[in-house]
């Protein structure tokens, strides 16, 4: 009988240790996801500013080209820069959405199809 009590107690201690390890992992995952979210917010703001600057640059290049003050190559370069900035923004938005899903998962959230 004493051996059975010892086995039960050892099992209980093991379960508690596993639970504590799972909690520590969960807290670390949440903290990591929140840190990434904060970093992404800063990067998104910077990328949006870059898209805005590239948009203004393209507008000026178009005006300059229409007036004959610049070449088509300069216009194409401004278009390329805007496209690159927009692609960077799309990539960051995708990363941001992936981070939201990760954060929901590590917080134990669930979602259902259709809402």
PDB file of C-alpha atoms in Angstrom:
ATOM      1  CA  UNK A   1       0.000   0.000   0.000  1.00  0.00           C
ATOM      2  CA  UNK A   2       2.825   2.418   0.843  1.00  0.00           C
ATOM      3  CA  UNK A   3       4.443   1.751  -2.552  1.00  0.00           C
ATOM      4  CA  UNK A   4       1.186   2.690  -4.286  1.00  0.00           C
ATOM      5  CA  UNK A   5       1.052   5.972  -2.339  1.00  0.00           C
ATOM      6  CA  UNK A   6       4.667   6.717  -3.343  1.00  0.00           C
ATOM      7  CA  UNK A   7       3.888   6.027  -7.018  1.00  0.00           C
ATOM      8  CA  UNK A   8       0.819   8.251  -6.870  1.00  0.00           C
ATOM      9  CA  UNK A   9       2.810  11.039  -5.212  1.00  0.00           C
ATOM     10  CA  UNK A  10       5.604  10.749  -7.803  1.00  0.00           C
ATOM     11  CA  UNK A  11       3.028  10.902 -10.601  1.00  0.00           C
ATOM     12  CA  UNK A  12       1.440  13.961  -9.021  1.00  0.00           C
ATOM     13  CA  UNK A  13       4.827  15.726  -8.776  1.00  0.00           C
ATOM     14  CA  UNK A  14       5.571  14.864 -12.402  1.00  0.00           C
ATOM     15  CA  UNK A  15       2.214  16.243 -13.531  1.00  0.00           C
ATOM     16  CA  UNK A  16       2.777  19.445 -11.572  1.00  0.00           C
ATOM     17  CA  UNK A  17       6.258  19.852 -13.073  1.00  0.00           C
ATOM     18  CA  UNK A  18       4.872  19.306 -16.584  1.00  0.00           C
ATOM     19  CA  UNK A  19       2.102  21.832 -15.928  1.00  0.00           C
ATOM     20  CA  UNK A  20       4.575  24.433 -14.661  1.00  0.00           C
ATOM     21  CA  UNK A  21       6.804  23.863 -17.704  1.00  0.00           C
ATOM     22  CA  UNK A  22       3.785  24.292 -19.996  1.00  0.00           C
ATOM     23  CA  UNK A  23       2.860  27.531 -18.227  1.00  0.00           C
ATOM     24  CA  UNK A  24       6.390  28.900 -18.587  1.00  0.00           C
ATOM     25  CA  UNK A  25       6.401  27.999 -22.281  1.00  0.00           C
ATOM     26  CA  UNK A  26       3.010  29.664 -22.777  1.00  0.00           C
ATOM     27  CA  UNK A  27       4.101  32.870 -21.031  1.00  0.00           C
ATOM     28  CA  UNK A  28       7.305  32.965 -23.100  1.00  0.00           C
ATOM     29  CA  UNK A  29       5.380  32.425 -26.347  1.00  0.00           C
ATOM     30  CA  UNK A  30       2.928  35.217 -25.504  1.00  0.00           C
ATOM     31  CA  UNK A  31       5.741  37.579 -24.536  1.00  0.00           C
ATOM     32  CA  UNK A  32       7.602  36.794 -27.759  1.00  0.00           C
ATOM     33  CA  UNK A  33       4.494  37.316 -29.902  1.00  0.00           C
ATOM     34  CA  UNK A  34       3.753  40.636 -28.181  1.00  0.00           C
ATOM     35  CA  UNK A  35       7.339  41.809 -28.706  1.00  0.00           C
ATOM     36  CA  UNK A  36       7.104  40.929 -32.402  1.00  0.00           C
ATOM     37  CA  UNK A  37       3.786  42.790 -32.611  1.00  0.00           C
ATOM     38  CA  UNK A  38       5.348  45.937 -31.176  1.00  0.00           C
ATOM     39  CA  UNK A  39       8.296  45.677 -33.539  1.00  0.00           C
ATOM     40  CA  UNK A  40       5.971  45.153 -36.489  1.00  0.00           C
ATOM     41  CA  UNK A  41       3.952  48.244 -35.579  1.00  0.00           C
ATOM     42  CA  UNK A  42       7.096  50.365 -35.795  1.00  0.00           C
ATOM     43  CA  UNK A  43       8.194  48.722 -39.050  1.00  0.00           C
ATOM     44  CA  UNK A  44       4.715  49.180 -40.555  1.00  0.00           C
ATOM     45  CA  UNK A  45       4.732  52.883 -39.746  1.00  0.00           C
ATOM     46  CA  UNK A  46       8.154  53.284 -41.328  1.00  0.00           C
ATOM     47  CA  UNK A  47       7.120  51.300 -44.417  1.00  0.00           C
ATOM     48  CA  UNK A  48       3.922  53.333 -44.796  1.00  0.00           C
ATOM     49  CA  UNK A  49       6.017  56.501 -44.654  1.00  0.00           C
ATOM     50  CA  UNK A  50       8.263  55.035 -47.334  1.00  0.00           C
ATOM     51  CA  UNK A  51       5.249  54.296 -49.549  1.00  0.00           C
ATOM     52  CA  UNK A  52       4.056  57.867 -49.033  1.00  0.00           C
ATOM     53  CA  UNK A  53       7.455  59.274 -49.968  1.00  0.00           C
ATOM     54  CA  UNK A  54       7.657  57.030 -53.039  1.00  0.00           C
ATOM     55  CA  UNK A  55       4.162  58.102 -54.080  1.00  0.00           C
ATOM     56  CA  UNK A  56       5.149  61.775 -53.861  1.00  0.00           C
ATOM     57  CA  UNK A  57       8.360  61.029 -55.717  1.00  0.00           C
ATOM     58  CA  UNK A  58       6.427  59.344 -58.515  1.00  0.00           C
ATOM     59  CA  UNK A  59       4.046  62.274 -58.743  1.00  0.00           C
ATOM     60  CA  UNK A  60       6.962  64.679 -59.096  1.00  0.00           C
ATOM     61  CA  UNK A  61       8.648  62.407 -61.643  1.00  0.00           C
ATOM     62  CA  UNK A  62       5.442  62.276 -63.696  1.00  0.00           C
ATOM     63  CA  UNK A  63       5.167  66.066 -63.666  1.00  0.00           C
ATOM     64  CA  UNK A  64       8.797  66.456 -64.551  1.00  0.00           C
ATOM     65  CA  UNK A  65       8.473  63.948 -67.387  1.00  0.00           C
ATOM     66  CA  UNK A  66       5.348  65.688 -68.775  1.00  0.00           C
ATOM     67  CA  UNK A  67       7.215  68.986 -68.737  1.00  0.00           C
ATOM     68  CA  UNK A  68      10.169  67.411 -70.514  1.00  0.00           C
ATOM     69  CA  UNK A  69      12.546  68.036 -67.630  1.00  0.00           C
ATOM     70  CA  UNK A  70      13.345  64.364 -67.019  1.00  0.00           C
ATOM     71  CA  UNK A  71      13.647  61.135 -68.956  1.00  0.00           C
ATOM     72  CA  UNK A  72      11.332  58.184 -69.085  1.00  0.00           C
ATOM     73  CA  UNK A  73      13.996  56.217 -67.247  1.00  0.00           C
ATOM     74  CA  UNK A  74      13.618  58.501 -64.217  1.00  0.00           C
ATOM     75  CA  UNK A  75       9.851  58.022 -64.369  1.00  0.00           C
ATOM     76  CA  UNK A  76      10.221  54.243 -64.556  1.00  0.00           C
ATOM     77  CA  UNK A  77      12.670  54.292 -61.658  1.00  0.00           C
ATOM     78  CA  UNK A  78      10.176  56.221 -59.525  1.00  0.00           C
ATOM     79  CA  UNK A  79       7.482  53.669 -60.428  1.00  0.00           C
ATOM     80  CA  UNK A  80       9.830  50.822 -59.507  1.00  0.00           C
ATOM     81  CA  UNK A  81      10.624  52.416 -56.156  1.00  0.00           C
ATOM     82  CA  UNK A  82       6.932  52.822 -55.366  1.00  0.00           C
ATOM     83  CA  UNK A  83       6.202  49.224 -56.345  1.00  0.00           C
ATOM     84  CA  UNK A  84       9.061  47.973 -54.177  1.00  0.00           C
ATOM     85  CA  UNK A  85       7.797  50.019 -51.214  1.00  0.00           C
ATOM     86  CA  UNK A  86       4.263  48.720 -51.711  1.00  0.00           C
ATOM     87  CA  UNK A  87       5.499  45.123 -51.896  1.00  0.00           C
ATOM     88  CA  UNK A  88       7.417  45.664 -48.675  1.00  0.00           C
ATOM     89  CA  UNK A  89       4.232  46.947 -47.039  1.00  0.00           C
ATOM     90  CA  UNK A  90       2.263  43.932 -48.256  1.00  0.00           C
ATOM     91  CA  UNK A  91       4.928  41.596 -46.860  1.00  0.00           C
ATOM     92  CA  UNK A  92       4.796  43.354 -43.490  1.00  0.00           C
ATOM     93  CA  UNK A  93       0.999  43.154 -43.441  1.00  0.00           C
ATOM     94  CA  UNK A  94       1.232  39.428 -44.113  1.00  0.00           C
ATOM     95  CA  UNK A  95       3.732  39.058 -41.273  1.00  0.00           C
ATOM     96  CA  UNK A  96       1.452  41.109 -39.028  1.00  0.00           C
ATOM     97  CA  UNK A  97      -1.515  38.836 -39.787  1.00  0.00           C
ATOM     98  CA  UNK A  98       0.593  35.745 -39.142  1.00  0.00           C
ATOM     99  CA  UNK A  99       1.638  37.257 -35.825  1.00  0.00           C
ATOM    100  CA  UNK A 100      -2.011  37.875 -34.909  1.00  0.00           C
ATOM    101  CA  UNK A 101      -2.841  34.229 -35.614  1.00  0.00           C
ATOM    102  CA  UNK A 102       0.157  33.133 -33.539  1.00  0.00           C
ATOM    103  CA  UNK A 103      -0.864  35.413 -30.679  1.00  0.00           C
ATOM    104  CA  UNK A 104      -4.409  34.066 -30.793  1.00  0.00           C
ATOM    105  CA  UNK A 105      -3.067  30.506 -30.767  1.00  0.00           C
ATOM    106  CA  UNK A 106      -0.675  31.010 -27.863  1.00  0.00           C
ATOM    107  CA  UNK A 107      -3.406  32.749 -25.865  1.00  0.00           C
ATOM    108  CA  UNK A 108      -5.531  29.648 -26.334  1.00  0.00           C
ATOM    109  CA  UNK A 109      -8.031  31.301 -28.658  1.00  0.00           C
ATOM    110  CA  UNK A 110     -10.102  29.476 -31.179  1.00  0.00           C
ATOM    111  CA  UNK A 111     -12.063  30.541 -34.174  1.00  0.00           C
ATOM    112  CA  UNK A 112     -14.718  28.909 -36.255  1.00  0.00           C
ATOM    113  CA  UNK A 113     -15.355  29.027 -39.967  1.00  0.00           C
ATOM    114  CA  UNK A 114     -17.637  31.889 -40.864  1.00  0.00           C
ATOM    115  CA  UNK A 115     -17.111  33.947 -37.784  1.00  0.00           C
TER     116      UNK A 115
END
